Amino acid sequence: MTTTADPRSSTGTSREPLEQVRRLVTEVPGPRSRALQERRLAAVSRGVGSTLPVFVERGEGAVLLDADGNQLIDLGAGIAVVNVGHAQPRVVDRVQQQVADFTHTCFMVTPYEEYVAVCEALVRLAPVDGPAKAALFNTGSEAVENAVKIARHATGRDAVVVFDHAYHGRTNLTMAMTAKAMPYKKGFGPFAGEVYRAPMSYPFRDPEGMTGEQAAARAIAVIEAQVGADQVACVVIEPVQGEGGFVEPAPGFLPALAAWCRENGALFVADEVQTGFARTGDVFACEREGVRPDLVTIAKGVAGGLPLAGVVGRADAMDAVHTGGLGGTYGGNPVACAAALGALEAMADLDLVGAARSIEERMVPRLLALKAQRPGIGDVRGRGAMLAIEVVQTEGGVATLAPDAAGAAAISAACHAAGVVTLTCGTYGNVLRFLPPLTIEPALLDDALDVLETAVLSALAG
Ligand code: PLZ
């Protein structure tokens, strides 16, 4: 319980490592966080929100140290970003070295090896058939935008197909691709055209017994009738949906869609921004069913907390764009690339794929035990270290499909007050999601689960 995240100093200074324990010394948020929140409200746009107004001073492993000296357990990992743990020494060392060497030249002006090395690693890892190539950007939204640009060039077609509950970003094109109006789209239109939405496979809410193949047939019928098979440039899908509620499609859904794309000359684009880099217990979530996308979008977990994103895919599609057609000032920034090389090394050295599977084995039985005690937990789902519970209203002690966003919020608030960072998500806001750093120690995870259990038992009726 009192071990530390990593024996190596991750900072280049002599300060003590952050003990991997939860420890509250004030209420949460404490007085210093509250004072910072006052300053923030005066200077920062109201348009940017925060899940919990606790100001962080330091992070290591799966622990965040706040401005009041509280140590919180991080079950969010900055929304599935620090898969390798906060202040991962391999990331910190490479970043410090790179900052001292050079911070920017712009790859479009004078290139550097780190960008190439990251693309080589992505090409090696991506579950793509045949030769692959990659290009780097800054954010997940940008990666998705560029995947669409590439797909349009490669196919000579316009239409983009996305799904119910999808989340692909906040830029104009990706807002059109994202499903949920509040908070992502409301009042921000008009949105980009040629984006069409098909029904998702959502086992908890679909008719009982609907297979993945049947759900795919339902989606394909909509695409063929409302878009036309020969108009589709790409079908873009999160293999396990993130912001939309950690919706894991029924087995067979993704392979059937990928096969339809192949037969109809459309590109199958896996948005692995949230699911990538060992999060789901595979390097990429598509691998679980052997799906071979044409393009994969990546971001978040690739660089251990620095902003880096990319598209990796079939070389013929990636090369369909004219030279100069893809880019951006900071895309593949050398410091972010150095971080990625450290994070990818950590993913392999620390067997984070195995670690994600161990987290699933440790968490799922406890979540199922809670479900058995509280019918308001309608569903336990997800894979690896991307797990969720969907909170619903009950009728006579039996779960219904009516979302209970207030219940999910109450559980989350109780976790926050006890020093555990939890996030909610879902089209109906009623899903609690768990995304710990994959390096979280078992004892720390158990402590977080104890807190969650207390929160669920008090927030939901038996
Ligand atoms: N695609 C699948 O999960 C980002 C967004 C949080 P950016 N998800 C977290 C918020 O409220 O803004 C995401 C994702 C998937 C694309 C994106 C977009 O990635 O790096 O936030 O642009």
Short mmCIF file of C-alpha atoms and ligand atoms in Angstrom, two decimals:
data_model
loop_
_atom_site.label_atom_id
_atom_site.label_comp_id
_atom_site.label_asym_id
_atom_site.label_seq_id
_atom_site.Cartn_x
_atom_site.Cartn_y
_atom_site.Cartn_z
CA MET A 1 0.00 0.00 0.00
CA THR A 2 2.92 2.35 0.60
CA THR A 3 5.00 1.52 -2.45
CA THR A 4 5.72 4.19 -5.03
CA ALA A 5 4.90 4.40 -8.71
CA ASP A 6 8.45 3.88 -9.93
CA PRO A 7 11.76 3.83 -8.12
CA ARG A 8 13.43 6.10 -10.68
CA SER A 9 13.29 9.81 -10.10
CA SER A 10 10.98 11.16 -12.75
CA THR A 11 11.76 14.81 -12.31
CA GLY A 12 15.50 15.21 -12.31
CA THR A 13 15.16 16.74 -8.84
CA SER A 14 15.70 15.10 -5.48
CA ARG A 15 12.15 15.41 -4.19
CA GLU A 16 10.38 12.40 -2.73
CA PRO A 17 8.28 10.20 -4.99
CA LEU A 18 4.53 10.59 -4.52
CA GLU A 19 3.32 7.74 -2.33
CA GLN A 20 0.68 5.69 -4.15
CA VAL A 21 -2.03 6.17 -1.52
CA ARG A 22 -5.22 8.19 -1.17
CA ARG A 23 -4.90 10.77 1.60
CA LEU A 24 -7.25 13.63 2.45
CA VAL A 25 -6.03 16.45 4.64
CA THR A 26 -8.89 18.90 3.88
CA GLU A 27 -12.37 18.66 2.45
CA VAL A 28 -12.42 18.28 -1.36
CA PRO A 29 -12.07 20.85 -2.84
CA GLY A 30 -10.02 22.45 -0.08
CA PRO A 31 -9.50 26.16 0.64
CA ARG A 32 -6.61 26.66 -1.79
CA SER A 33 -8.51 24.98 -4.63
CA ARG A 34 -11.54 27.11 -3.81
CA ALA A 35 -9.44 30.27 -3.93
CA LEU A 36 -7.97 29.21 -7.28
CA GLN A 37 -11.48 28.52 -8.53
CA GLU A 38 -12.43 32.12 -7.70
CA ARG A 39 -9.50 33.38 -9.79
CA ARG A 40 -10.40 30.97 -12.54
CA LEU A 41 -14.02 32.11 -12.68
CA ALA A 42 -12.85 35.71 -13.06
CA ALA A 43 -10.32 35.01 -15.83
CA VAL A 44 -11.32 31.83 -17.68
CA SER A 45 -14.29 31.64 -20.04
CA ARG A 46 -17.37 30.01 -18.56
CA GLY A 47 -17.48 28.00 -21.77
CA VAL A 48 -14.76 25.70 -20.43
CA GLY A 49 -16.00 23.47 -17.63
CA SER A 50 -14.28 21.12 -15.16
CA THR A 51 -15.54 17.87 -13.66
CA LEU A 52 -14.19 18.72 -10.23
CA PRO A 53 -12.68 22.08 -9.29
CA VAL A 54 -9.63 20.58 -7.59
CA PHE A 55 -6.41 22.23 -8.73
CA VAL A 56 -3.59 19.78 -9.31
CA GLU A 57 0.01 20.47 -8.36
CA ARG A 58 1.61 17.16 -9.15
CA GLY A 59 0.79 13.73 -10.50
CA GLU A 60 2.65 10.47 -10.35
CA GLY A 61 1.47 6.97 -11.20
CA ALA A 62 -2.27 6.98 -10.45
CA VAL A 63 -2.17 9.67 -7.76
CA LEU A 64 -2.85 13.40 -8.09
CA LEU A 65 -1.58 15.80 -5.42
CA ASP A 66 -3.83 18.87 -5.15
CA ALA A 67 -3.16 22.43 -4.05
CA ASP A 68 -4.27 21.62 -0.50
CA GLY A 69 -2.04 18.57 -0.10
CA ASN A 70 -4.78 15.99 -0.74
CA GLN A 71 -3.81 12.87 -2.68
CA LEU A 72 -6.54 11.71 -5.03
CA ILE A 73 -6.82 8.44 -6.90
CA ASP A 74 -7.17 9.16 -10.61
CA LEU A 75 -9.73 6.91 -12.31
CA GLY A 76 -9.90 9.24 -15.31
CA ALA A 77 -6.28 9.46 -16.50
CA GLY A 78 -7.08 12.85 -18.04
CA ILE A 79 -9.78 11.13 -20.17
CA ALA A 80 -7.79 8.05 -21.19
CA VAL A 81 -4.54 9.89 -21.82
CA VAL A 82 -1.94 8.93 -19.23
CA ASN A 83 -2.24 5.19 -19.80
CA VAL A 84 1.45 4.94 -18.81
CA GLY A 85 0.83 6.74 -15.50
CA HIS A 86 1.43 10.35 -14.52
CA ALA A 87 5.06 11.46 -14.73
CA GLN A 88 6.05 8.21 -16.40
CA PRO A 89 9.87 8.33 -16.16
CA ARG A 90 10.40 7.20 -19.75
CA VAL A 91 8.22 10.09 -20.93
CA VAL A 92 9.72 12.67 -18.56
CA ASP A 93 13.32 11.80 -19.42
CA ARG A 94 12.80 11.97 -23.17
CA VAL A 95 10.79 15.18 -22.96
CA GLN A 96 13.42 16.90 -20.81
CA GLN A 97 16.14 15.89 -23.26
CA GLN A 98 14.10 17.00 -26.27
CA VAL A 99 13.20 20.38 -24.77
CA ALA A 100 16.90 21.02 -24.30
CA ASP A 101 17.74 19.90 -27.87
CA PHE A 102 15.05 21.83 -29.80
CA THR A 103 11.33 22.39 -29.29
CA HIS A 104 10.13 23.21 -32.79
CA THR A 105 11.18 23.56 -36.37
CA CYS A 106 7.88 22.65 -38.08
CA PHE A 107 8.11 19.29 -39.83
CA MET A 108 6.83 20.95 -43.02
CA VAL A 109 9.88 23.26 -43.00
CA THR A 110 12.80 21.14 -41.76
CA PRO A 111 11.99 17.59 -40.63
CA TYR A 112 13.48 15.61 -37.72
CA GLU A 113 13.93 11.95 -36.86
CA GLU A 114 11.49 11.79 -33.91
CA TYR A 115 8.48 12.33 -36.19
CA VAL A 116 9.63 9.53 -38.48
CA ALA A 117 10.30 7.22 -35.52
CA VAL A 118 6.77 7.74 -34.18
CA CYS A 119 5.28 7.00 -37.63
CA GLU A 120 7.44 3.86 -37.88
CA ALA A 121 6.11 2.71 -34.51
CA LEU A 122 2.49 3.44 -35.52
CA VAL A 123 2.91 1.59 -38.80
CA ARG A 124 4.28 -1.39 -36.88
CA LEU A 125 1.46 -1.39 -34.31
CA ALA A 126 -1.60 -0.52 -36.40
CA PRO A 127 -3.93 -3.41 -37.27
CA VAL A 128 -3.91 -2.48 -40.95
CA ASP A 129 -3.52 -4.92 -43.88
CA GLY A 130 -0.53 -4.50 -46.18
CA PRO A 131 1.93 -1.60 -46.17
CA ALA A 132 0.93 1.29 -43.91
CA LYS A 133 1.91 4.94 -43.50
CA ALA A 134 1.10 7.61 -40.92
CA ALA A 135 0.81 11.39 -40.51
CA LEU A 136 0.86 13.35 -37.25
CA PHE A 137 -1.35 16.11 -35.87
CA ASN A 138 -2.12 17.62 -32.44
CA THR A 139 -5.57 16.57 -31.26
CA GLY A 140 -8.02 13.75 -31.73
CA SER A 141 -10.44 16.07 -33.52
CA GLU A 142 -7.74 17.01 -35.99
CA ALA A 143 -6.91 13.34 -36.56
CA VAL A 144 -10.56 12.62 -37.38
CA GLU A 145 -10.78 15.64 -39.72
CA ASN A 146 -7.68 14.45 -41.55
CA ALA A 147 -8.95 10.89 -41.82
CA VAL A 148 -12.02 12.28 -43.59
CA LYS A 149 -9.84 14.40 -45.90
CA ILE A 150 -7.75 11.33 -46.76
CA ALA A 151 -10.81 9.13 -47.30
CA ARG A 152 -12.37 11.71 -49.62
CA HIS A 153 -9.19 11.92 -51.69
CA ALA A 154 -8.72 8.16 -51.76
CA THR A 155 -12.31 7.44 -52.87
CA GLY A 156 -13.31 10.57 -54.76
CA ARG A 157 -16.55 10.54 -52.73
CA ASP A 158 -18.07 12.93 -50.17
CA ALA A 159 -20.32 11.15 -47.69
CA VAL A 160 -19.22 10.36 -44.15
CA VAL A 161 -21.20 7.84 -42.10
CA VAL A 162 -21.15 8.00 -38.28
CA PHE A 163 -23.29 6.43 -35.56
CA ASP A 164 -25.73 7.23 -32.79
CA HIS A 165 -23.91 8.17 -29.55
CA ALA A 166 -20.69 8.85 -31.48
CA TYR A 167 -18.09 11.32 -30.25
CA HIS A 168 -15.45 12.52 -32.69
CA GLY A 169 -14.55 16.03 -31.49
CA ARG A 170 -15.46 19.69 -31.22
CA THR A 171 -14.19 21.26 -34.48
CA ASN A 172 -16.81 22.12 -37.08
CA LEU A 173 -16.60 18.90 -39.08
CA THR A 174 -16.23 16.72 -35.99
CA MET A 175 -19.14 18.49 -34.22
CA ALA A 176 -21.24 17.36 -37.16
CA MET A 177 -19.93 13.83 -36.59
CA THR A 178 -20.53 13.92 -32.83
CA ALA A 179 -24.05 12.87 -31.84
CA LYS A 180 -24.82 14.68 -28.60
CA ALA A 181 -26.22 18.22 -28.71
CA MET A 182 -25.52 19.27 -25.11
CA PRO A 183 -22.85 20.39 -24.45
CA TYR A 184 -21.01 19.75 -27.70
CA LYS A 185 -23.19 21.20 -30.48
CA LYS A 186 -26.02 23.34 -29.11
CA GLY A 187 -25.97 26.76 -30.75
CA PHE A 188 -22.69 26.13 -32.60
CA GLY A 189 -24.07 25.35 -36.04
CA PRO A 190 -24.40 25.40 -38.97
CA PHE A 191 -22.41 22.21 -39.20
CA ALA A 192 -20.43 20.63 -42.04
CA GLY A 193 -22.49 18.78 -44.64
CA GLU A 194 -22.39 15.24 -46.01
CA VAL A 195 -22.37 13.63 -42.56
CA TYR A 196 -24.96 10.89 -42.06
CA ARG A 197 -25.88 9.02 -38.88
CA ALA A 198 -26.67 5.31 -38.67
CA PRO A 199 -27.99 3.27 -35.72
CA MET A 200 -25.35 1.85 -33.37
CA SER A 201 -25.28 -1.61 -31.83
CA TYR A 202 -26.07 -0.93 -28.16
CA PRO A 203 -26.70 -4.32 -26.55
CA PHE A 204 -28.21 -2.92 -23.31
CA ARG A 205 -30.79 -0.88 -25.22
CA ASP A 206 -31.30 -2.94 -28.39
CA PRO A 207 -34.09 -5.54 -28.64
CA GLU A 208 -33.16 -8.52 -26.49
CA GLY A 209 -31.02 -11.06 -28.35
CA MET A 210 -30.19 -8.79 -31.31
CA THR A 211 -26.87 -10.00 -32.72
CA GLY A 212 -24.05 -7.85 -33.99
CA GLU A 213 -24.80 -9.02 -37.53
CA GLN A 214 -28.46 -8.00 -37.18
CA ALA A 215 -27.47 -4.61 -35.78
CA ALA A 216 -25.06 -4.16 -38.70
CA ALA A 217 -27.81 -5.06 -41.18
CA ARG A 218 -30.02 -2.41 -39.53
CA ALA A 219 -27.25 0.20 -39.94
CA ILE A 220 -26.43 -0.83 -43.50
CA ALA A 221 -30.09 -0.59 -44.50
CA VAL A 222 -30.11 3.03 -43.31
CA ILE A 223 -26.86 3.82 -45.14
CA GLU A 224 -28.00 2.25 -48.42
CA ALA A 225 -31.43 3.89 -48.31
CA GLN A 226 -30.46 7.35 -47.06
CA VAL A 227 -26.93 7.87 -48.44
CA GLY A 228 -26.35 5.34 -51.22
CA ALA A 229 -23.53 2.81 -51.06
CA ASP A 230 -21.60 4.42 -53.94
CA GLN A 231 -21.58 7.83 -52.24
CA VAL A 232 -19.83 6.78 -49.05
CA ALA A 233 -16.21 7.91 -48.66
CA CYS A 234 -15.88 6.43 -45.19
CA VAL A 235 -17.64 4.87 -42.24
CA VAL A 236 -16.14 6.26 -39.03
CA ILE A 237 -16.70 4.40 -35.78
CA GLU A 238 -15.28 4.10 -32.28
CA PRO A 239 -14.77 0.35 -31.70
CA VAL A 240 -15.89 0.96 -28.12
CA GLN A 241 -17.66 4.31 -27.85
CA GLY A 242 -16.16 6.78 -25.38
CA GLU A 243 -18.08 9.96 -24.50
CA GLY A 244 -21.29 8.37 -25.81
CA GLY A 245 -21.39 5.90 -22.91
CA PHE A 246 -18.71 3.22 -23.29
CA VAL A 247 -21.02 1.37 -25.64
CA GLU A 248 -19.43 -1.87 -26.78
CA PRO A 249 -21.17 -3.15 -29.91
CA ALA A 250 -22.35 -6.76 -30.01
CA PRO A 251 -19.77 -9.20 -31.45
CA GLY A 252 -20.02 -9.33 -35.22
CA PHE A 253 -21.12 -5.69 -35.65
CA LEU A 254 -17.71 -4.22 -36.49
CA PRO A 255 -16.61 -7.09 -38.79
CA ALA A 256 -19.88 -6.86 -40.74
CA LEU A 257 -19.51 -3.10 -41.22
CA ALA A 258 -15.87 -3.48 -42.26
CA ALA A 259 -16.87 -6.14 -44.79
CA TRP A 260 -19.62 -3.89 -46.18
CA CYS A 261 -17.09 -1.07 -46.60
CA ARG A 262 -14.71 -3.35 -48.46
CA GLU A 263 -17.46 -4.59 -50.79
CA ASN A 264 -18.66 -1.07 -51.52
CA GLY A 265 -15.40 0.83 -51.96
CA ALA A 266 -15.75 2.89 -48.78
CA LEU A 267 -12.97 3.23 -46.20
CA PHE A 268 -13.53 1.80 -42.74
CA VAL A 269 -12.09 4.28 -40.24
CA ALA A 270 -11.60 3.17 -36.64
CA ASP A 271 -11.56 6.14 -34.29
CA GLU A 272 -9.24 4.71 -31.64
CA VAL A 273 -8.54 8.09 -30.03
CA GLN A 274 -9.94 6.90 -26.69
CA THR A 275 -9.58 3.12 -27.06
CA GLY A 276 -6.00 3.04 -28.33
CA PHE A 277 -2.66 2.16 -26.76
CA ALA A 278 -3.59 -0.81 -24.58
CA ARG A 279 -6.61 0.85 -22.95
CA THR A 280 -9.04 -1.97 -23.80
CA GLY A 281 -6.61 -4.85 -23.21
CA ASP A 282 -5.35 -4.85 -26.81
CA VAL A 283 -3.05 -2.25 -28.34
CA PHE A 284 -6.05 -1.25 -30.48
CA ALA A 285 -9.64 -2.23 -29.69
CA CYS A 286 -10.26 -3.35 -33.29
CA GLU A 287 -7.89 -6.27 -32.77
CA ARG A 288 -10.33 -8.10 -30.47
CA GLU A 289 -12.46 -9.17 -33.41
CA GLY A 290 -9.67 -9.20 -35.99
CA VAL A 291 -11.08 -6.14 -37.77
CA ARG A 292 -8.60 -4.56 -40.21
CA PRO A 293 -9.49 -0.87 -40.67
CA ASP A 294 -8.32 1.12 -43.68
CA LEU A 295 -7.51 4.10 -41.45
CA VAL A 296 -7.07 4.44 -37.70
CA THR A 297 -7.21 7.76 -35.83
CA ILE A 298 -5.08 8.00 -32.72
CA ALA A 299 -4.36 10.61 -30.02
CA LYS A 300 -4.63 10.67 -26.20
CA GLY A 301 -2.71 7.62 -24.93
CA VAL A 302 -0.02 7.77 -27.60
CA ALA A 303 2.09 10.42 -25.88
CA GLY A 304 1.66 10.09 -22.12
CA GLY A 305 0.03 13.48 -21.71
CA LEU A 306 1.56 15.62 -24.43
CA PRO A 307 -0.66 16.70 -27.32
CA LEU A 308 -0.06 14.38 -30.24
CA ALA A 309 -2.44 12.73 -32.69
CA GLY A 310 -2.25 10.93 -35.97
CA VAL A 311 -3.81 8.94 -38.75
CA VAL A 312 -2.26 5.60 -39.65
CA GLY A 313 -3.60 3.48 -42.44
CA ARG A 314 -3.20 1.70 -45.75
CA ALA A 315 -0.27 3.27 -47.63
CA ASP A 316 -2.27 3.65 -50.86
CA ALA A 317 -4.94 5.70 -49.08
CA MET A 318 -2.45 7.71 -47.02
CA ASP A 319 -0.54 8.54 -50.21
CA ALA A 320 -3.65 9.49 -52.22
CA VAL A 321 -3.37 13.10 -51.03
CA HIS A 322 -1.18 15.56 -52.99
CA THR A 323 2.05 16.61 -51.25
CA GLY A 324 1.32 19.56 -49.01
CA GLY A 325 -2.35 18.58 -48.60
CA LEU A 326 -1.88 17.46 -45.00
CA GLY A 327 -0.08 19.27 -42.21
CA GLY A 328 -0.19 22.07 -39.65
CA THR A 329 2.33 24.20 -37.76
CA TYR A 330 2.66 21.95 -34.73
CA GLY A 331 1.61 18.54 -36.08
CA GLY A 332 4.13 16.00 -34.77
CA ASN A 333 5.88 18.53 -32.56
CA PRO A 334 9.28 17.12 -31.52
CA VAL A 335 8.59 17.31 -27.77
CA ALA A 336 5.28 15.49 -28.23
CA CYS A 337 7.03 12.91 -30.44
CA ALA A 338 9.71 12.37 -27.79
CA ALA A 339 6.94 11.80 -25.24
CA ALA A 340 5.29 9.30 -27.58
CA LEU A 341 8.51 7.35 -28.01
CA GLY A 342 8.76 7.13 -24.20
CA ALA A 343 5.10 6.17 -23.79
CA LEU A 344 5.29 3.49 -26.50
CA GLU A 345 8.42 2.08 -24.87
CA ALA A 346 6.61 2.00 -21.51
CA MET A 347 3.58 0.30 -23.08
CA ALA A 348 5.80 -2.57 -24.26
CA ASP A 349 8.24 -2.75 -21.32
CA LEU A 350 5.52 -2.66 -18.66
CA ASP A 351 3.16 -4.98 -20.62
CA LEU A 352 0.32 -2.49 -20.39
CA VAL A 353 -1.89 -4.73 -22.52
CA GLY A 354 -1.61 -7.34 -19.77
CA ALA A 355 -2.05 -4.65 -17.13
CA ALA A 356 -5.33 -3.51 -18.71
CA ARG A 357 -6.61 -7.07 -18.71
CA SER A 358 -5.63 -7.46 -15.04
CA ILE A 359 -7.56 -4.28 -14.21
CA GLU A 360 -10.61 -5.75 -15.94
CA GLU A 361 -10.26 -8.98 -13.93
CA ARG A 362 -9.97 -7.03 -10.70
CA MET A 363 -12.78 -4.54 -11.36
CA VAL A 364 -15.52 -6.44 -13.18
CA PRO A 365 -16.36 -8.90 -10.37
CA ARG A 366 -16.69 -5.98 -7.95
CA LEU A 367 -18.88 -4.01 -10.37
CA LEU A 368 -21.06 -7.07 -10.95
CA ALA A 369 -21.36 -7.59 -7.18
CA LEU A 370 -22.59 -3.99 -6.90
CA LYS A 371 -25.07 -4.59 -9.71
CA ALA A 372 -26.41 -7.60 -7.79
CA GLN A 373 -27.01 -5.36 -4.76
CA ARG A 374 -28.38 -2.33 -6.57
CA PRO A 375 -30.84 -2.83 -9.45
CA GLY A 376 -30.23 0.81 -10.45
CA ILE A 377 -27.00 -0.41 -12.02
CA GLY A 378 -28.59 -1.59 -15.22
CA ASP A 379 -25.42 -2.61 -17.03
CA VAL A 380 -21.74 -3.28 -16.38
CA ARG A 381 -19.70 -3.11 -19.55
CA GLY A 382 -16.45 -2.32 -21.32
CA ARG A 383 -13.11 -4.00 -21.76
CA GLY A 384 -9.70 -3.79 -20.18
CA ALA A 385 -9.32 -0.57 -18.25
CA MET A 386 -12.22 1.07 -20.11
CA LEU A 387 -15.15 0.00 -17.92
CA ALA A 388 -18.48 1.56 -17.04
CA ILE A 389 -21.74 1.17 -15.17
CA GLU A 390 -24.98 2.51 -16.64
CA VAL A 391 -27.34 3.86 -13.97
CA VAL A 392 -31.08 3.54 -14.62
CA GLN A 393 -34.34 4.07 -12.80
CA THR A 394 -35.97 1.07 -11.16
CA GLU A 395 -39.57 -0.04 -10.95
CA GLY A 396 -40.50 -2.38 -8.11
CA GLY A 397 -36.83 -3.14 -7.52
CA VAL A 398 -36.20 -4.01 -11.19
CA ALA A 399 -34.01 -2.06 -13.65
CA THR A 400 -35.77 -0.18 -16.47
CA LEU A 401 -34.16 1.49 -19.49
CA ALA A 402 -35.00 4.97 -18.17
CA PRO A 403 -31.68 6.76 -17.56
CA ASP A 404 -30.88 7.98 -14.04
CA ALA A 405 -28.41 10.81 -14.61
CA ALA A 406 -29.00 12.15 -11.09
CA GLY A 407 -28.03 8.77 -9.64
CA ALA A 408 -24.81 8.68 -11.66
CA ALA A 409 -24.01 12.26 -10.63
CA ALA A 410 -24.63 11.46 -6.95
CA ILE A 411 -22.27 8.47 -7.08
CA SER A 412 -19.63 10.50 -8.85
CA ALA A 413 -19.92 13.40 -6.37
CA ALA A 414 -19.54 11.02 -3.41
CA CYS A 415 -16.39 9.56 -5.02
CA HIS A 416 -14.97 13.04 -5.55
CA ALA A 417 -15.61 14.03 -1.93
CA ALA A 418 -13.76 10.90 -0.83
CA GLY A 419 -10.77 11.60 -3.07
CA VAL A 420 -11.43 9.46 -6.13
CA VAL A 421 -11.60 11.12 -9.55
CA THR A 422 -14.44 9.55 -11.53
CA LEU A 423 -16.04 10.72 -14.78
CA THR A 424 -19.53 10.38 -16.19
CA CYS A 425 -20.48 10.08 -19.85
CA GLY A 426 -23.27 8.87 -22.12
CA THR A 427 -25.90 10.43 -24.36
CA TYR A 428 -28.18 10.50 -21.29
CA GLY A 429 -25.39 11.44 -18.84
CA ASN A 430 -26.12 8.34 -16.74
CA VAL A 431 -22.93 6.33 -17.26
CA LEU A 432 -20.04 6.27 -14.77
CA ARG A 433 -16.82 5.40 -16.51
CA PHE A 434 -13.52 4.18 -15.19
CA LEU A 435 -10.25 4.86 -17.01
CA PRO A 436 -7.39 4.39 -14.54
CA PRO A 437 -3.78 4.70 -15.60
CA LEU A 438 -2.85 1.16 -16.64
CA THR A 439 0.03 1.27 -14.16
CA ILE A 440 -2.31 1.63 -11.15
CA GLU A 441 -1.25 -0.62 -8.29
CA PRO A 442 -3.75 -3.29 -7.21
CA ALA A 443 -4.02 -1.99 -3.63
CA LEU A 444 -4.75 1.53 -4.85
CA LEU A 445 -7.38 0.25 -7.27
CA ASP A 446 -8.98 -1.77 -4.44
CA ASP A 447 -9.13 1.36 -2.30
CA ALA A 448 -10.83 3.25 -5.13
CA LEU A 449 -13.31 0.40 -5.55
CA ASP A 450 -14.08 0.49 -1.81
CA VAL A 451 -14.89 4.19 -2.16
CA LEU A 452 -17.05 3.50 -5.22
CA GLU A 453 -18.89 0.73 -3.40
CA THR A 454 -19.74 3.01 -0.45
CA ALA A 455 -20.86 5.72 -2.89
CA VAL A 456 -23.11 3.37 -4.88
CA LEU A 457 -24.65 1.75 -1.82
CA SER A 458 -25.56 5.13 -0.33
CA ALA A 459 -26.68 6.82 -3.58
CA LEU A 460 -28.90 4.06 -4.97
CA ALA A 461 -31.80 2.25 -3.31
CA GLY A 462 -31.49 -1.47 -2.59
N1 PLZ B 1 -12.51 10.79 -30.91
C1 PLZ B 1 -13.19 8.73 -29.78
O1 PLZ B 1 -12.82 10.21 -27.38
C2 PLZ B 1 -11.94 12.96 -27.28
C3 PLZ B 1 -13.32 14.75 -25.24
C4 PLZ B 1 -13.63 15.49 -24.02
P1 PLZ B 1 -9.55 15.73 -28.89
N2 PLZ B 1 -12.68 12.56 -26.12
C5 PLZ B 1 -12.65 13.43 -24.97
C6 PLZ B 1 -14.33 16.79 -24.30
O2 PLZ B 1 -15.36 17.03 -23.65
O3 PLZ B 1 -13.86 17.56 -25.15
C7 PLZ B 1 -12.13 12.18 -28.55
C8 PLZ B 1 -12.57 10.84 -28.53
C9 PLZ B 1 -12.75 10.17 -29.75
C10 PLZ B 1 -12.09 12.06 -30.95
C11 PLZ B 1 -11.89 12.79 -29.79
C12 PLZ B 1 -11.39 14.20 -29.90
O4 PLZ B 1 -10.12 14.31 -29.36
O5 PLZ B 1 -8.10 15.46 -28.62
O6 PLZ B 1 -10.33 16.12 -27.65
O7 PLZ B 1 -9.76 16.68 -30.01
#
